[in-house]
Short mmCIF file of C-alpha atoms in Angstrom, two decimals:
data_model
loop_
_atom_site.label_atom_id
_atom_site.label_comp_id
_atom_site.label_asym_id
_atom_site.label_seq_id
_atom_site.Cartn_x
_atom_site.Cartn_y
_atom_site.Cartn_z
CA MET A 1 127.45 61.97 110.66
CA SER A 2 127.79 63.34 114.19
CA LYS A 3 125.55 62.07 116.95
CA SER A 4 123.96 65.50 117.28
CA ALA A 5 122.89 65.36 113.62
CA VAL A 6 121.02 62.05 113.97
CA LYS A 7 117.32 62.72 113.64
CA LYS A 8 115.29 61.51 116.58
CA ILE A 9 112.58 58.99 115.82
CA GLN A 10 109.25 59.97 117.34
CA ALA A 11 105.85 58.34 117.61
CA ILE A 12 103.60 58.60 114.55
CA ARG A 13 101.22 61.56 114.68
CA GLY A 14 97.97 60.55 116.31
CA MET A 15 99.47 57.42 117.89
CA ASN A 16 100.38 58.00 121.50
CA ASP A 17 102.53 56.30 124.11
CA LEU A 18 100.81 55.28 127.32
CA LEU A 19 103.20 56.42 130.05
CA PRO A 20 103.54 55.02 133.59
CA SER A 21 101.77 58.09 134.97
CA ASP A 22 98.72 57.30 132.79
CA SER A 23 98.57 53.50 132.82
CA PRO A 24 96.98 53.21 136.31
CA ARG A 25 93.93 55.12 135.01
CA TRP A 26 93.57 52.63 132.19
CA GLN A 27 94.07 49.67 134.53
CA PHE A 28 91.37 51.04 136.84
CA PHE A 29 88.90 51.39 133.96
CA GLU A 30 89.78 48.07 132.32
CA ALA A 31 89.44 46.23 135.64
CA LYS A 32 85.93 47.67 136.09
CA VAL A 33 84.99 46.52 132.58
CA ARG A 34 86.47 43.05 133.00
CA GLN A 35 84.56 42.48 136.26
CA LEU A 36 81.34 43.70 134.66
CA MET A 37 81.67 41.42 131.64
CA LEU A 38 82.04 38.41 133.92
CA ARG A 39 78.98 39.46 135.91
CA TYR A 40 76.90 39.72 132.72
CA GLY A 41 78.12 36.41 131.27
CA PHE A 42 80.23 37.75 128.39
CA ASN A 43 83.42 35.93 127.35
CA GLU A 44 86.53 37.67 126.02
CA ILE A 45 87.74 37.12 122.46
CA ARG A 46 91.03 38.44 121.04
CA THR A 47 91.58 38.89 117.32
CA PRO A 48 94.57 40.04 115.19
CA ILE A 49 94.96 43.75 114.53
CA VAL A 50 95.54 43.02 110.82
CA GLU A 51 92.81 41.51 108.63
CA GLN A 52 92.16 41.06 104.92
CA THR A 53 90.96 44.38 103.49
CA ALA A 54 87.94 42.64 101.97
CA LEU A 55 86.57 41.97 105.46
CA PHE A 56 86.07 45.67 106.15
CA ALA A 57 85.07 46.59 102.60
CA ARG A 58 82.25 44.03 102.76
CA SER A 59 81.15 44.73 106.33
CA ILE A 60 81.54 48.49 106.78
CA GLY A 61 80.61 49.36 103.19
CA GLU A 62 82.67 50.38 100.16
CA VAL A 63 81.35 53.97 100.11
CA THR A 64 81.74 54.84 103.79
CA ASP A 65 84.26 57.43 104.94
CA ILE A 66 86.13 54.72 106.85
CA VAL A 67 86.79 52.57 103.79
CA GLU A 68 87.27 55.44 101.35
CA LYS A 69 89.47 57.73 103.44
CA GLU A 70 90.47 56.38 106.83
CA MET A 71 91.79 52.82 106.62
CA TYR A 72 95.48 51.94 106.94
CA THR A 73 95.75 49.54 104.00
CA PHE A 74 98.84 47.97 102.45
CA ASP A 75 99.92 45.03 100.29
CA ASP A 76 102.06 42.37 101.93
CA ARG A 77 104.89 40.55 100.16
CA ASN A 78 102.39 38.17 98.57
CA SER A 79 100.49 41.16 97.13
CA GLU A 80 97.56 40.48 99.44
CA SER A 81 95.71 43.61 100.56
CA LEU A 82 95.72 43.88 104.35
CA THR A 83 94.28 46.51 106.69
CA LEU A 84 94.86 47.54 110.29
CA ARG A 85 91.44 47.03 111.84
CA PRO A 86 89.40 50.27 112.00
CA GLU A 87 86.77 48.72 114.29
CA GLY A 88 86.20 45.48 116.17
CA THR A 89 82.83 44.05 115.15
CA ALA A 90 83.86 42.71 111.73
CA SER A 91 86.89 40.91 113.20
CA CYS A 92 84.73 39.45 115.96
CA VAL A 93 82.21 38.15 113.42
CA ARG A 94 84.96 36.73 111.21
CA ALA A 95 86.55 34.88 114.16
CA ALA A 96 83.21 33.55 115.41
CA MET A 97 82.37 32.20 111.95
CA GLU A 98 85.83 30.78 111.30
CA HIS A 99 85.93 28.83 114.57
CA GLY A 100 82.33 27.58 114.57
CA LEU A 101 81.22 29.67 117.53
CA LEU A 102 77.89 30.47 115.87
CA TYR A 103 76.92 26.93 114.88
CA ASN A 104 73.46 26.32 116.40
CA GLN A 105 74.31 28.33 119.48
CA THR A 106 74.22 31.79 120.97
CA GLN A 107 77.33 33.70 121.96
CA ARG A 108 78.03 36.67 124.22
CA LEU A 109 81.51 38.00 123.47
CA TRP A 110 83.55 41.06 124.37
CA TYR A 111 86.91 42.40 123.20
CA GLN A 112 89.35 45.19 123.82
CA GLY A 113 92.32 46.50 121.86
CA PRO A 114 93.73 49.09 119.47
CA MET A 115 91.94 50.25 116.31
CA PHE A 116 93.36 52.42 113.53
CA ARG A 117 91.86 55.20 111.40
CA TYR A 118 93.57 57.93 109.43
CA GLU A 119 91.69 60.88 110.95
CA ARG A 120 92.74 64.38 111.92
CA PRO A 121 94.07 64.01 115.47
CA GLN A 122 92.29 66.13 118.07
CA LYS A 123 91.31 65.95 121.72
CA GLY A 124 89.69 62.57 122.30
CA ARG A 125 90.23 61.40 118.68
CA TYR A 126 93.41 59.62 117.55
CA ARG A 127 94.74 57.55 114.66
CA GLN A 128 95.45 54.66 117.00
CA PHE A 129 92.68 54.44 119.56
CA HIS A 130 91.46 51.72 121.88
CA GLN A 131 88.00 50.25 122.09
CA ILE A 132 86.10 47.89 124.32
CA GLY A 133 83.24 46.17 122.55
CA VAL A 134 80.40 43.76 123.25
CA GLU A 135 78.79 41.45 120.68
CA ALA A 136 75.83 39.09 121.25
CA PHE A 137 74.95 36.57 118.52
CA GLY A 138 71.85 34.43 117.98
CA PHE A 139 69.30 36.52 119.88
CA ASP A 140 66.59 38.20 117.80
CA GLY A 141 64.37 39.73 120.50
CA PRO A 142 64.53 43.21 122.04
CA ASP A 143 65.52 41.69 125.39
CA ILE A 144 69.17 41.32 124.33
CA ASP A 145 69.13 44.91 123.02
CA ALA A 146 68.00 45.98 126.47
CA GLU A 147 70.60 43.75 128.12
CA VAL A 148 73.59 45.28 126.33
CA ILE A 149 72.27 48.79 126.95
CA LEU A 150 71.77 47.94 130.63
CA LEU A 151 75.32 46.57 130.77
CA SER A 152 76.67 49.90 129.56
CA ALA A 153 74.39 51.76 131.98
CA ARG A 154 75.69 49.63 134.86
CA LEU A 155 79.23 50.65 133.94
CA TRP A 156 78.29 54.34 134.00
CA LYS A 157 76.67 53.92 137.42
CA GLU A 158 79.69 52.18 138.90
CA LEU A 159 82.06 54.79 137.46
CA GLY A 160 79.91 57.69 138.70
CA LEU A 161 79.10 58.80 135.14
CA MET A 162 75.36 58.14 134.94
CA GLU A 163 74.31 61.75 135.58
CA HIS A 164 76.79 62.96 132.95
CA VAL A 165 75.63 60.83 129.98
CA THR A 166 72.45 60.64 127.90
CA LEU A 167 71.09 57.60 126.05
CA GLU A 168 69.90 58.36 122.50
CA LEU A 169 67.83 55.75 120.63
CA ASN A 170 66.52 55.23 117.13
CA SER A 171 65.39 52.39 114.90
CA LEU A 172 66.64 51.92 111.34
CA GLY A 173 63.98 49.30 110.62
CA SER A 174 64.34 46.42 108.19
CA SER A 175 66.39 46.63 105.01
CA GLU A 176 63.17 46.83 102.96
CA ALA A 177 61.73 49.68 105.05
CA ARG A 178 65.07 51.45 104.94
CA ALA A 179 65.22 51.17 101.13
CA ALA A 180 61.75 52.73 100.79
CA TYR A 181 62.68 55.48 103.22
CA ARG A 182 65.91 56.07 101.30
CA ASP A 183 63.91 56.92 98.17
CA THR A 184 61.72 59.33 100.14
CA LEU A 185 64.76 60.95 101.71
CA VAL A 186 66.61 61.34 98.40
CA ALA A 187 63.56 63.02 96.88
CA TYR A 188 63.45 65.45 99.82
CA PHE A 189 67.16 66.25 99.57
CA GLU A 190 66.86 66.78 95.81
CA GLN A 191 64.27 69.47 96.55
CA HIS A 192 66.83 71.18 98.84
CA HIS A 193 69.90 70.47 96.73
CA ASP A 194 71.14 74.05 97.02
CA VAL A 195 71.37 73.71 100.83
CA LEU A 196 73.52 70.57 100.76
CA ASP A 197 77.25 70.93 101.31
CA GLU A 198 79.71 69.14 99.01
CA ASP A 199 80.10 66.14 101.32
CA SER A 200 76.32 65.68 101.49
CA LYS A 201 75.97 65.98 97.70
CA ARG A 202 78.48 63.15 97.36
CA ARG A 203 76.55 61.05 99.88
CA LEU A 204 73.26 61.69 98.12
CA THR A 205 73.96 58.86 95.69
CA SER A 206 76.13 56.64 97.90
CA ASN A 207 74.71 56.80 101.44
CA PRO A 208 71.95 59.40 101.85
CA LEU A 209 71.05 58.37 105.41
CA ARG A 210 74.47 59.60 106.54
CA ILE A 211 73.48 63.13 105.52
CA LEU A 212 71.17 63.12 108.56
CA ASP A 213 74.28 62.86 110.72
CA SER A 214 75.77 66.10 109.34
CA LYS A 215 76.92 68.67 111.89
CA ASN A 216 76.87 71.54 109.36
CA PRO A 217 74.83 74.35 111.01
CA ALA A 218 73.82 75.70 107.59
CA MET A 219 71.90 72.47 106.99
CA ALA A 220 70.34 72.13 110.46
CA GLU A 221 66.93 73.64 109.66
CA MET A 222 66.57 71.58 106.49
CA LEU A 223 67.57 68.37 108.32
CA ASP A 224 65.15 69.03 111.18
CA ALA A 225 62.31 69.13 108.65
CA ALA A 226 63.42 65.99 106.79
CA PRO A 227 61.19 62.89 106.70
CA GLN A 228 61.86 60.65 109.70
CA LEU A 229 62.67 56.98 109.42
CA MET A 230 60.55 56.29 112.49
CA ASP A 231 57.49 57.21 110.40
CA HIS A 232 58.44 54.64 107.74
CA LEU A 233 59.20 51.62 109.94
CA ASP A 234 57.83 48.18 109.15
CA VAL A 235 55.41 46.76 111.72
CA GLU A 236 57.87 44.21 113.12
CA SER A 237 60.62 46.79 113.66
CA ARG A 238 58.17 49.20 115.29
CA GLU A 239 57.00 46.51 117.73
CA HIS A 240 60.64 45.57 118.45
CA PHE A 241 61.48 49.19 119.25
CA GLU A 242 58.38 49.72 121.41
CA GLN A 243 59.16 46.60 123.45
CA LEU A 244 62.75 47.76 123.91
CA THR A 245 61.70 51.18 125.21
CA LYS A 246 59.24 49.55 127.64
CA MET A 247 62.02 47.30 128.98
CA LEU A 248 64.33 50.28 129.47
CA GLU A 249 61.61 52.26 131.21
CA ALA A 250 60.89 49.31 133.52
CA ALA A 251 64.60 49.20 134.38
CA GLY A 252 64.62 52.92 135.18
CA ILE A 253 66.78 53.95 132.21
CA ASP A 254 66.01 57.38 130.77
CA TYR A 255 66.42 57.88 127.04
CA VAL A 256 65.65 60.31 124.23
CA ILE A 257 64.60 59.30 120.73
CA ASN A 258 66.91 60.88 118.15
CA PRO A 259 65.40 60.46 114.66
CA ARG A 260 68.68 61.62 113.07
CA LEU A 261 70.74 58.91 114.73
CA VAL A 262 71.82 56.62 111.89
CA ARG A 263 75.36 55.42 112.88
CA GLY A 264 78.31 55.53 110.51
CA LEU A 265 78.55 51.86 109.52
CA ASP A 266 76.42 50.29 106.80
CA TYR A 267 75.67 47.05 108.61
CA TYR A 268 73.29 48.41 111.27
CA CYS A 269 69.53 47.67 111.26
CA ARG A 270 66.67 48.16 113.68
CA THR A 271 67.97 49.37 117.05
CA VAL A 272 70.78 51.92 117.11
CA PHE A 273 71.91 53.83 120.18
CA GLU A 274 74.54 56.19 121.50
CA TRP A 275 75.56 57.37 124.93
CA THR A 276 76.56 61.03 124.68
CA THR A 277 77.97 63.63 127.05
CA THR A 278 78.29 67.41 127.03
CA ALA A 279 81.33 67.33 129.32
CA LEU A 280 83.80 66.86 126.45
CA GLY A 281 82.59 69.52 124.03
CA SER A 282 82.17 68.55 120.39
CA GLN A 283 83.33 64.93 120.76
CA GLY A 284 80.25 63.92 122.70
CA THR A 285 79.75 60.21 121.93
CA VAL A 286 81.35 57.83 124.44
CA CYS A 287 79.60 54.58 123.47
CA ALA A 288 77.64 53.54 120.39
CA GLY A 289 76.08 50.42 118.96
CA GLY A 290 73.02 48.65 117.68
CA ARG A 291 71.72 45.66 115.75
CA TYR A 292 73.42 44.16 112.70
CA ASP A 293 71.26 41.13 111.87
CA GLY A 294 72.54 40.84 108.29
CA LEU A 295 76.28 41.09 108.84
CA VAL A 296 77.07 37.41 109.46
CA GLU A 297 75.27 36.41 106.25
CA GLN A 298 76.93 39.31 104.42
CA LEU A 299 80.31 37.83 105.36
CA GLY A 300 79.41 34.34 104.17
CA GLY A 301 77.74 32.78 107.21
CA LYS A 302 74.19 31.69 107.96
CA PRO A 303 71.64 34.41 108.84
CA THR A 304 72.35 35.28 112.48
CA PRO A 305 70.78 38.08 114.52
CA ALA A 306 73.35 40.14 116.40
CA VAL A 307 73.68 43.26 118.53
CA GLY A 308 76.61 45.03 120.13
CA PHE A 309 78.35 48.25 121.03
CA ALA A 310 81.81 49.76 121.29
CA MET A 311 83.23 52.42 123.58
CA GLY A 312 86.41 54.43 123.17
CA ILE A 313 88.78 54.05 126.10
CA GLU A 314 90.71 57.29 125.49
CA ARG A 315 87.53 59.34 125.46
CA LEU A 316 86.16 57.69 128.59
CA ILE A 317 89.45 58.15 130.47
CA LEU A 318 89.35 61.81 129.41
CA LEU A 319 85.79 62.08 130.72
CA LEU A 320 86.68 60.43 134.04
CA ASP A 321 89.68 62.76 134.43
CA THR A 322 87.64 65.83 133.51
CA LEU A 323 85.04 64.96 136.15
CA GLU A 324 87.72 63.82 138.65
CA LEU A 325 86.05 60.43 139.07
CA ILE A 326 89.13 58.21 139.26
CA PRO A 327 89.89 57.47 142.95
CA GLN A 328 93.31 58.54 144.17
CA GLY A 329 93.95 55.01 145.39
CA ALA A 330 93.59 53.74 141.82
CA LEU A 331 96.40 55.90 140.48
CA GLY A 332 99.16 53.42 141.25
CA GLY A 333 102.40 53.75 143.16
CA CYS A 334 103.65 51.69 146.06
CA ASP A 335 102.68 51.24 149.72
CA VAL A 336 106.09 50.48 151.18
CA TYR A 337 109.68 51.31 150.23
CA VAL A 338 112.29 48.81 151.49
CA LEU A 339 115.55 50.66 152.07
CA PRO A 340 118.90 49.05 152.97
CA MET A 341 120.75 51.74 154.95
CA ASP A 342 124.07 50.78 153.33
CA ASP A 343 125.40 48.28 150.80
CA ASN A 344 126.08 45.69 153.52
CA ALA A 345 122.32 45.44 154.14
CA THR A 346 121.33 44.95 150.49
CA THR A 347 121.14 41.15 150.58
CA ALA A 348 119.05 41.21 153.76
CA ALA A 349 116.75 43.84 152.21
CA ILE A 350 116.20 41.72 149.09
CA THR A 351 115.35 38.69 151.23
CA LEU A 352 112.98 40.73 153.40
CA ALA A 353 111.22 42.23 150.37
CA GLU A 354 110.62 38.80 148.85
CA ASN A 355 109.34 37.40 152.15
CA LEU A 356 106.87 40.28 152.50
CA ARG A 357 105.67 39.86 148.91
CA GLY A 358 104.98 36.21 149.67
CA GLU A 359 103.21 36.95 152.97
CA LEU A 360 101.22 39.96 151.71
CA PRO A 361 100.36 39.39 148.01
CA GLU A 362 98.27 42.56 147.92
CA LEU A 363 101.17 44.71 149.14
CA GLN A 364 102.72 47.12 146.63
CA LEU A 365 106.37 47.13 147.62
CA GLN A 366 109.35 48.79 145.99
CA LEU A 367 112.93 47.79 146.81
CA HIS A 368 115.64 50.44 146.76
CA CYS A 369 118.26 49.62 144.14
CA GLY A 370 121.30 51.50 142.94
CA GLY A 371 123.17 52.21 146.16
CA GLY A 372 124.04 55.79 147.07
CA SER A 373 124.46 57.62 150.35
CA PHE A 374 121.89 57.17 153.10
CA LYS A 375 120.66 60.73 152.47
CA SER A 376 120.09 60.04 148.76
CA ARG A 377 118.30 56.78 149.60
CA ILE A 378 115.89 58.60 151.91
CA LYS A 379 115.26 61.18 149.18
CA LYS A 380 114.27 58.41 146.77
CA ALA A 381 111.94 56.95 149.38
CA ASP A 382 110.33 60.39 149.83
CA LYS A 383 109.87 60.75 146.06
CA SER A 384 108.06 57.42 145.88
CA THR A 385 104.34 57.23 146.61
CA ALA A 386 104.98 54.96 149.60
CA SER A 387 103.46 55.94 152.92
CA MET A 388 106.30 54.32 154.85
CA ALA A 389 109.84 53.05 154.43
CA ILE A 390 111.30 49.90 155.97
CA LEU A 391 114.88 50.62 157.03
CA LEU A 392 117.42 47.84 157.39
CA GLY A 393 120.87 48.51 158.82
CA GLU A 394 123.53 46.75 160.88
CA ASP A 395 121.57 47.05 164.15
CA GLU A 396 118.30 45.88 162.63
CA ILE A 397 119.95 42.83 161.03
CA ALA A 398 121.66 41.91 164.30
CA GLN A 399 118.37 42.15 166.22
CA GLN A 400 116.21 40.46 163.54
CA SER A 401 114.10 43.60 163.26
CA ALA A 402 113.30 46.50 160.92
CA THR A 403 112.66 50.20 161.45
CA LEU A 404 109.43 51.67 160.10
CA LYS A 405 109.78 55.30 159.00
CA PHE A 406 106.53 57.12 158.21
CA LEU A 407 106.95 59.28 155.11
CA ARG A 408 103.63 61.13 154.92
CA ASP A 409 102.96 62.12 158.52
CA ASP A 410 104.88 63.05 161.68
CA ARG A 411 104.50 59.78 163.58
CA GLU A 412 107.67 58.60 165.25
CA GLN A 413 109.48 55.75 163.56
CA GLN A 414 109.25 52.40 165.30
CA ARG A 415 111.31 49.22 165.53
CA VAL A 416 109.39 46.04 164.68
CA PRO A 417 110.57 42.40 164.99
CA LEU A 418 110.76 40.76 161.56
CA ALA A 419 108.42 38.01 162.74
CA GLN A 420 105.71 40.64 163.35
CA LEU A 421 106.44 42.91 160.39
CA GLY A 422 103.83 41.41 158.05
CA SER A 423 100.97 41.68 160.54
CA THR A 424 102.08 45.19 161.52
CA LEU A 425 102.05 46.35 157.90
CA ARG A 426 98.64 44.79 157.36
CA GLU A 427 97.24 46.78 160.28
CA LEU A 428 98.93 50.05 159.31
CA LEU A 429 97.82 49.84 155.68
CA ALA A 430 94.24 48.76 156.40
CA PRO A 431 91.59 51.27 155.21
CA GLY A 432 90.94 53.83 157.92
CA ALA A 433 94.13 53.00 159.83
#
């Protein structure tokens, strides 16, 4: 077979490479998140991307779209069913239980990493996507609900997103209240069976609350008139929700109550919330979460109250780009380009670059490699993002100096003694210089 006939191997549809031109945006966002988690007292946990399939079947629910249609599931060589994680909460709970993190103690954890779902790829939705999540265990009051919502709100403020997102709240009540409401809802939907689409008819017996989340415009009027879960809440859940809203109001957080907000995972109870935006069109949710007080027990642990949320990194990066909220200085590149003027100066240039990296740890410095004519070397310096080049030639080496060439303005180049080069660069690269 000729080389030209060899089929190129490409990335799997819906699973994208993160290129050097994009990674600085992610690093900017992830650094903001990491700093915020430390400030709020959350500790990072990292779990495998592959888990036993039973973990997700038991936690997410056997009859959810995720388990039925979207999971990447396979048998390993021991015929054990394994699944690429479709979300992070179940893995976090499994790890916390397995390693005794929940034994007579509270935990505030966060994670980040890739998740996998077999969905139709579209803008802001992929088959491999990345999430950042927060999980708090052992707290049963509304104060921790408020705390995790305030954490997300703080992130929006610091990213400049607060005026572009809306907080939607609802309460799913206790499992008993939800079961009674389920019967009421099914009876209502049965009366309007002819309006239901095929997907909703299927959910009528498996997960009728998810019908409320339908985006089918032909069902909108019927859904607007449906019985509301908020009217069927148990007393304790109602008090929990009222206290939460008072805490958010006291903190200056605006919200809207969305009675059709039910979330797509079976394990939620009481508080559920979403942060939505209109800046991305149809894919409006950028962060979602709520309480899941029964999940730890459902997976074999002791009853443990819990609350958390997850946000999609791809969608948030898209939002930040759309609104042009990522600072230019966060987009990577280098400050200085060290350029040996000929091959005889290469060793001196390498030594100088290493000395500067030691003296100025914050300096982003790129060393010219690969030889070439002086003209081609200058062209490479110009193509870099550096604001200046450090030139080293025979004269500079003899005089223990370097020549600074400014690449982005018309200042005259200047000769600087090597002993003063670090302090000179610090002054020239200081903000406002």
